Amino acid sequence: VKNINKENTDLYSLKYNKYNDLTAEHIFPQSFIKEYPKAKFDMHNIYLTKSKTNSYRSNYKYKDESEFIFINNNINYIKLEKNEPIVYNYYNNYLDNKLRIFIPSIYSRGSIARTIVYMKYTYENLIIENVIDINILIEWNKIYPPNKIEIEQNELIYKIQGNYNIFILQPKLVEEYINYISES
């Protein structure tokens, strides 16, 4: 288990120590969008993050902690693969290189879900399951609704790029769209 946060921040924190500490993170990894050359420039898929977080995450699949958590003496622990258990903090990000998974902070989960479904909607041949399990995506969208920053970012991107992420404007469309593509 690697807890990649040294402080309580989310995946897309704007806190930094120096200018070169920041980078652009593609939520739907570039390695999975090669069929669409312009997709790597889609601002709805790009978030500002710390360089270390971006390199740690690589193109690992997003997961939640549910299958890795256990409780001992009323304390939540997380245990990934063959590592020793550590105290779980939902404000932190976790990854397991062996399992090739990334467990994001609760602050990032809703925007991750809406970004991934936006990418599938915009670039139809993308395979969501390469990036996240469908049930987790739907759950994160429900539990973590769009926040003020996500809504403001959507407006700003519209002004620059000319399109909205409709799943931020209407989060209930996430499940409807997933059901639609599942039936197709």
PDB file of C-alpha atoms in Angstrom:
ATOM      1  CA  VAL A   1       0.000   0.000   0.000  1.00  0.00           C
ATOM      2  CA  LYS A   2       1.302   3.367  -0.843  1.00  0.00           C
ATOM      3  CA  ASN A   3      -0.389   6.387   0.699  1.00  0.00           C
ATOM      4  CA  ILE A   4       0.758   9.050  -1.711  1.00  0.00           C
ATOM      5  CA  ASN A   5      -0.420  12.059   0.263  1.00  0.00           C
ATOM      6  CA  LYS A   6       1.814  13.654   2.835  1.00  0.00           C
ATOM      7  CA  GLU A   7      -1.002  16.018   3.795  1.00  0.00           C
ATOM      8  CA  ASN A   8      -4.765  15.873   3.576  1.00  0.00           C
ATOM      9  CA  THR A   9      -5.340  17.012   0.001  1.00  0.00           C
ATOM     10  CA  ASP A  10      -7.307  15.671  -2.896  1.00  0.00           C
ATOM     11  CA  LEU A  11      -6.003  14.361  -6.200  1.00  0.00           C
ATOM     12  CA  TYR A  12      -6.486  17.709  -7.878  1.00  0.00           C
ATOM     13  CA  SER A  13      -5.235  20.010  -5.156  1.00  0.00           C
ATOM     14  CA  LEU A  14      -4.109  23.456  -6.198  1.00  0.00           C
ATOM     15  CA  LYS A  15      -1.626  23.714  -3.315  1.00  0.00           C
ATOM     16  CA  TYR A  16       1.977  23.645  -4.427  1.00  0.00           C
ATOM     17  CA  ASN A  17       5.449  24.490  -3.228  1.00  0.00           C
ATOM     18  CA  LYS A  18       7.049  25.582  -6.469  1.00  0.00           C
ATOM     19  CA  TYR A  19       5.954  26.179 -10.051  1.00  0.00           C
ATOM     20  CA  ASN A  20       7.300  22.904 -11.406  1.00  0.00           C
ATOM     21  CA  ASP A  21       5.355  20.948  -8.781  1.00  0.00           C
ATOM     22  CA  LEU A  22       2.184  21.068 -10.931  1.00  0.00           C
ATOM     23  CA  THR A  23       1.157  19.166 -14.037  1.00  0.00           C
ATOM     24  CA  ALA A  24      -1.880  18.332 -16.136  1.00  0.00           C
ATOM     25  CA  GLU A  25      -3.508  15.020 -15.226  1.00  0.00           C
ATOM     26  CA  HIS A  26      -5.688  13.221 -17.762  1.00  0.00           C
ATOM     27  CA  ILE A  27      -8.515  11.523 -15.877  1.00  0.00           C
ATOM     28  CA  PHE A  28      -9.178   9.182 -18.795  1.00  0.00           C
ATOM     29  CA  PRO A  29      -5.527   8.229 -19.407  1.00  0.00           C
ATOM     30  CA  GLN A  30      -3.908   9.244 -22.672  1.00  0.00           C
ATOM     31  CA  SER A  31      -2.874   5.656 -23.317  1.00  0.00           C
ATOM     32  CA  PHE A  32      -6.574   4.749 -23.680  1.00  0.00           C
ATOM     33  CA  ILE A  33      -7.592   7.657 -25.946  1.00  0.00           C
ATOM     34  CA  LYS A  34      -5.046   7.267 -28.759  1.00  0.00           C
ATOM     35  CA  GLU A  35      -7.815   6.568 -31.292  1.00  0.00           C
ATOM     36  CA  TYR A  36      -8.894  10.193 -30.825  1.00  0.00           C
ATOM     37  CA  PRO A  37      -5.830  12.469 -31.214  1.00  0.00           C
ATOM     38  CA  LYS A  38      -7.746  15.614 -30.204  1.00  0.00           C
ATOM     39  CA  ALA A  39      -9.061  13.970 -27.019  1.00  0.00           C
ATOM     40  CA  LYS A  40      -5.785  14.533 -25.188  1.00  0.00           C
ATOM     41  CA  PHE A  41      -6.440  18.279 -25.455  1.00  0.00           C
ATOM     42  CA  ASP A  42     -10.055  18.116 -24.222  1.00  0.00           C
ATOM     43  CA  MET A  43     -10.040  20.415 -21.217  1.00  0.00           C
ATOM     44  CA  HIS A  44     -12.869  18.495 -19.535  1.00  0.00           C
ATOM     45  CA  ASN A  45     -10.437  15.592 -19.131  1.00  0.00           C
ATOM     46  CA  ILE A  46      -7.512  17.632 -17.799  1.00  0.00           C
ATOM     47  CA  TYR A  47      -7.068  18.596 -14.148  1.00  0.00           C
ATOM     48  CA  LEU A  48      -4.265  20.419 -12.419  1.00  0.00           C
ATOM     49  CA  THR A  49      -2.488  18.169  -9.949  1.00  0.00           C
ATOM     50  CA  LYS A  50       0.833  17.622  -8.282  1.00  0.00           C
ATOM     51  CA  SER A  51       3.469  16.032 -10.503  1.00  0.00           C
ATOM     52  CA  LYS A  52       4.091  13.164  -8.086  1.00  0.00           C
ATOM     53  CA  THR A  53       0.389  12.269  -7.955  1.00  0.00           C
ATOM     54  CA  ASN A  54       0.221  12.199 -11.740  1.00  0.00           C
ATOM     55  CA  SER A  55       3.245   9.927 -12.097  1.00  0.00           C
ATOM     56  CA  TYR A  56       2.091   7.623  -9.280  1.00  0.00           C
ATOM     57  CA  ARG A  57      -1.340   7.184 -10.814  1.00  0.00           C
ATOM     58  CA  SER A  58      -0.041   6.315 -14.279  1.00  0.00           C
ATOM     59  CA  ASN A  59      -2.955   4.680 -16.106  1.00  0.00           C
ATOM     60  CA  TYR A  60      -4.070   2.569 -13.168  1.00  0.00           C
ATOM     61  CA  LYS A  61      -7.720   1.733 -12.779  1.00  0.00           C
ATOM     62  CA  TYR A  62      -9.743   3.789 -10.310  1.00  0.00           C
ATOM     63  CA  LYS A  63     -11.152   1.745  -7.448  1.00  0.00           C
ATOM     64  CA  ASP A  64     -12.778   2.448  -4.135  1.00  0.00           C
ATOM     65  CA  GLU A  65     -11.562   1.060  -0.851  1.00  0.00           C
ATOM     66  CA  SER A  66     -14.512  -1.272  -0.169  1.00  0.00           C
ATOM     67  CA  GLU A  67     -12.783  -4.574  -0.939  1.00  0.00           C
ATOM     68  CA  PHE A  68      -9.562  -3.570   0.845  1.00  0.00           C
ATOM     69  CA  ILE A  69     -10.908  -2.198   4.141  1.00  0.00           C
ATOM     70  CA  PHE A  70     -11.180  -4.040   7.419  1.00  0.00           C
ATOM     71  CA  ILE A  71     -11.997  -2.801  10.899  1.00  0.00           C
ATOM     72  CA  ASN A  72      -9.992  -3.611  14.004  1.00  0.00           C
ATOM     73  CA  ASN A  73     -10.802  -1.993  17.377  1.00  0.00           C
ATOM     74  CA  ASN A  74     -13.108   0.500  15.616  1.00  0.00           C
ATOM     75  CA  ILE A  75     -10.272   1.667  13.343  1.00  0.00           C
ATOM     76  CA  ASN A  76     -10.470   1.346   9.553  1.00  0.00           C
ATOM     77  CA  TYR A  77      -7.417  -0.222   7.958  1.00  0.00           C
ATOM     78  CA  ILE A  78      -6.616  -0.646   4.286  1.00  0.00           C
ATOM     79  CA  LYS A  79      -4.651  -3.621   3.018  1.00  0.00           C
ATOM     80  CA  LEU A  80      -3.639  -3.890  -0.612  1.00  0.00           C
ATOM     81  CA  GLU A  81      -2.011  -7.019  -2.062  1.00  0.00           C
ATOM     82  CA  LYS A  82       0.893  -8.270   0.108  1.00  0.00           C
ATOM     83  CA  ASN A  83       1.554  -5.014   1.943  1.00  0.00           C
ATOM     84  CA  GLU A  84       1.086  -4.442   5.631  1.00  0.00           C
ATOM     85  CA  PRO A  85      -2.237  -2.828   6.587  1.00  0.00           C
ATOM     86  CA  ILE A  86      -2.222   0.885   7.333  1.00  0.00           C
ATOM     87  CA  VAL A  87      -4.814   3.163   8.914  1.00  0.00           C
ATOM     88  CA  TYR A  88      -7.206   4.301   6.196  1.00  0.00           C
ATOM     89  CA  ASN A  89      -7.869   8.014   5.695  1.00  0.00           C
ATOM     90  CA  TYR A  90     -10.483   8.840   3.042  1.00  0.00           C
ATOM     91  CA  TYR A  91      -8.835  12.240   2.447  1.00  0.00           C
ATOM     92  CA  ASN A  92      -5.778  10.508   0.984  1.00  0.00           C
ATOM     93  CA  ASN A  93      -5.021   8.737  -2.293  1.00  0.00           C
ATOM     94  CA  TYR A  94      -3.734   5.162  -2.347  1.00  0.00           C
ATOM     95  CA  LEU A  95      -2.242   3.001  -5.036  1.00  0.00           C
ATOM     96  CA  ASP A  96      -1.081  -0.535  -5.479  1.00  0.00           C
ATOM     97  CA  ASN A  97       1.463  -1.091  -8.238  1.00  0.00           C
ATOM     98  CA  LYS A  98       0.969  -4.841  -8.262  1.00  0.00           C
ATOM     99  CA  LEU A  99      -2.810  -4.617  -8.642  1.00  0.00           C
ATOM    100  CA  ARG A 100      -2.463  -1.535 -10.891  1.00  0.00           C
ATOM    101  CA  ILE A 101      -5.176   0.331  -9.002  1.00  0.00           C
ATOM    102  CA  PHE A 102      -5.554   3.870  -7.705  1.00  0.00           C
ATOM    103  CA  ILE A 103      -7.940   4.745  -4.859  1.00  0.00           C
ATOM    104  CA  PRO A 104      -8.599   8.497  -4.985  1.00  0.00           C
ATOM    105  CA  SER A 105      -9.557  10.797  -2.162  1.00  0.00           C
ATOM    106  CA  ILE A 106     -13.277  11.251  -1.613  1.00  0.00           C
ATOM    107  CA  TYR A 107     -12.923  14.852  -2.808  1.00  0.00           C
ATOM    108  CA  SER A 108     -12.029  13.757  -6.342  1.00  0.00           C
ATOM    109  CA  ARG A 109     -14.432  10.891  -6.892  1.00  0.00           C
ATOM    110  CA  GLY A 110     -17.483  12.729  -8.236  1.00  0.00           C
ATOM    111  CA  SER A 111     -15.505  14.744 -10.760  1.00  0.00           C
ATOM    112  CA  ILE A 112     -13.625  11.598 -11.828  1.00  0.00           C
ATOM    113  CA  ALA A 113     -16.925   9.800 -12.495  1.00  0.00           C
ATOM    114  CA  ARG A 114     -18.435  12.685 -14.477  1.00  0.00           C
ATOM    115  CA  THR A 115     -15.228  13.189 -16.467  1.00  0.00           C
ATOM    116  CA  ILE A 116     -15.022   9.532 -17.456  1.00  0.00           C
ATOM    117  CA  VAL A 117     -18.649   9.363 -18.588  1.00  0.00           C
ATOM    118  CA  TYR A 118     -18.205  12.661 -20.479  1.00  0.00           C
ATOM    119  CA  MET A 119     -15.232  11.174 -22.315  1.00  0.00           C
ATOM    120  CA  LYS A 120     -17.227   8.072 -23.279  1.00  0.00           C
ATOM    121  CA  TYR A 121     -20.125  10.255 -24.443  1.00  0.00           C
ATOM    122  CA  THR A 122     -17.824  12.491 -26.504  1.00  0.00           C
ATOM    123  CA  TYR A 123     -15.485   9.794 -27.828  1.00  0.00           C
ATOM    124  CA  GLU A 124     -17.792   6.806 -28.177  1.00  0.00           C
ATOM    125  CA  ASN A 125     -15.262   4.022 -28.760  1.00  0.00           C
ATOM    126  CA  LEU A 126     -13.564   4.525 -25.399  1.00  0.00           C
ATOM    127  CA  ILE A 127     -13.942   1.632 -22.985  1.00  0.00           C
ATOM    128  CA  ILE A 128     -14.959   2.823 -19.527  1.00  0.00           C
ATOM    129  CA  GLU A 129     -14.115  -0.512 -17.921  1.00  0.00           C
ATOM    130  CA  ASN A 130     -10.419   0.083 -18.708  1.00  0.00           C
ATOM    131  CA  VAL A 131     -10.534   3.026 -16.314  1.00  0.00           C
ATOM    132  CA  ILE A 132     -13.212   2.273 -13.693  1.00  0.00           C
ATOM    133  CA  ASP A 133     -15.897  -0.274 -12.877  1.00  0.00           C
ATOM    134  CA  ILE A 134     -19.308   0.972 -14.026  1.00  0.00           C
ATOM    135  CA  ASN A 135     -20.940   0.440 -10.622  1.00  0.00           C
ATOM    136  CA  ILE A 136     -18.257   2.506  -8.880  1.00  0.00           C
ATOM    137  CA  LEU A 137     -18.658   5.286 -11.450  1.00  0.00           C
ATOM    138  CA  ILE A 138     -22.430   5.428 -10.865  1.00  0.00           C
ATOM    139  CA  GLU A 139     -21.996   5.306  -7.085  1.00  0.00           C
ATOM    140  CA  TRP A 140     -19.383   8.088  -7.014  1.00  0.00           C
ATOM    141  CA  ASN A 141     -21.578  10.308  -9.172  1.00  0.00           C
ATOM    142  CA  LYS A 142     -24.504   9.841  -6.744  1.00  0.00           C
ATOM    143  CA  ILE A 143     -22.550  10.196  -3.505  1.00  0.00           C
ATOM    144  CA  TYR A 144     -20.333  13.111  -4.582  1.00  0.00           C
ATOM    145  CA  PRO A 145     -22.407  15.709  -6.507  1.00  0.00           C
ATOM    146  CA  PRO A 146     -20.775  18.552  -8.451  1.00  0.00           C
ATOM    147  CA  ASN A 147     -19.196  21.112  -6.159  1.00  0.00           C
ATOM    148  CA  LYS A 148     -18.732  24.829  -6.739  1.00  0.00           C
ATOM    149  CA  ILE A 149     -15.228  24.453  -8.216  1.00  0.00           C
ATOM    150  CA  GLU A 150     -16.351  21.753 -10.662  1.00  0.00           C
ATOM    151  CA  ILE A 151     -19.309  23.895 -11.783  1.00  0.00           C
ATOM    152  CA  GLU A 152     -17.133  27.004 -12.217  1.00  0.00           C
ATOM    153  CA  GLN A 153     -14.510  25.013 -14.119  1.00  0.00           C
ATOM    154  CA  ASN A 154     -17.241  23.684 -16.439  1.00  0.00           C
ATOM    155  CA  GLU A 155     -18.335  27.276 -17.177  1.00  0.00           C
ATOM    156  CA  LEU A 156     -14.767  28.404 -17.826  1.00  0.00           C
ATOM    157  CA  ILE A 157     -14.082  25.483 -20.169  1.00  0.00           C
ATOM    158  CA  TYR A 158     -17.290  26.304 -22.048  1.00  0.00           C
ATOM    159  CA  LYS A 159     -16.019  29.865 -22.599  1.00  0.00           C
ATOM    160  CA  ILE A 160     -12.646  28.607 -23.874  1.00  0.00           C
ATOM    161  CA  GLN A 161     -13.448  25.286 -25.569  1.00  0.00           C
ATOM    162  CA  GLY A 162     -17.087  25.904 -26.515  1.00  0.00           C
ATOM    163  CA  ASN A 163     -18.734  22.917 -24.855  1.00  0.00           C
ATOM    164  CA  TYR A 164     -19.991  21.839 -21.452  1.00  0.00           C
ATOM    165  CA  ASN A 165     -19.619  18.580 -19.628  1.00  0.00           C
ATOM    166  CA  ILE A 166     -23.370  17.910 -19.564  1.00  0.00           C
ATOM    167  CA  PHE A 167     -22.924  15.437 -16.715  1.00  0.00           C
ATOM    168  CA  ILE A 168     -21.874  18.284 -14.422  1.00  0.00           C
ATOM    169  CA  LEU A 169     -24.910  20.316 -15.461  1.00  0.00           C
ATOM    170  CA  GLN A 170     -27.236  17.319 -15.025  1.00  0.00           C
ATOM    171  CA  PRO A 171     -25.588  14.582 -12.929  1.00  0.00           C
ATOM    172  CA  LYS A 172     -28.687  12.355 -13.153  1.00  0.00           C
ATOM    173  CA  LEU A 173     -27.837  11.834 -16.820  1.00  0.00           C
ATOM    174  CA  VAL A 174     -24.819   9.730 -15.812  1.00  0.00           C
ATOM    175  CA  GLU A 175     -26.864   6.691 -14.850  1.00  0.00           C
ATOM    176  CA  GLU A 176     -29.288   7.184 -17.757  1.00  0.00           C
ATOM    177  CA  TYR A 177     -26.414   7.294 -20.235  1.00  0.00           C
ATOM    178  CA  ILE A 178     -24.666   4.287 -18.693  1.00  0.00           C
ATOM    179  CA  ASN A 179     -27.913   2.301 -18.876  1.00  0.00           C
ATOM    180  CA  TYR A 180     -28.395   3.397 -22.495  1.00  0.00           C
ATOM    181  CA  ILE A 181     -24.917   2.284 -23.618  1.00  0.00           C
ATOM    182  CA  SER A 182     -25.223  -0.957 -21.631  1.00  0.00           C
ATOM    183  CA  GLU A 183     -28.402  -1.843 -23.513  1.00  0.00           C
ATOM    184  CA  SER A 184     -26.937  -0.984 -26.933  1.00  0.00           C
TER     185      SER A 184
END
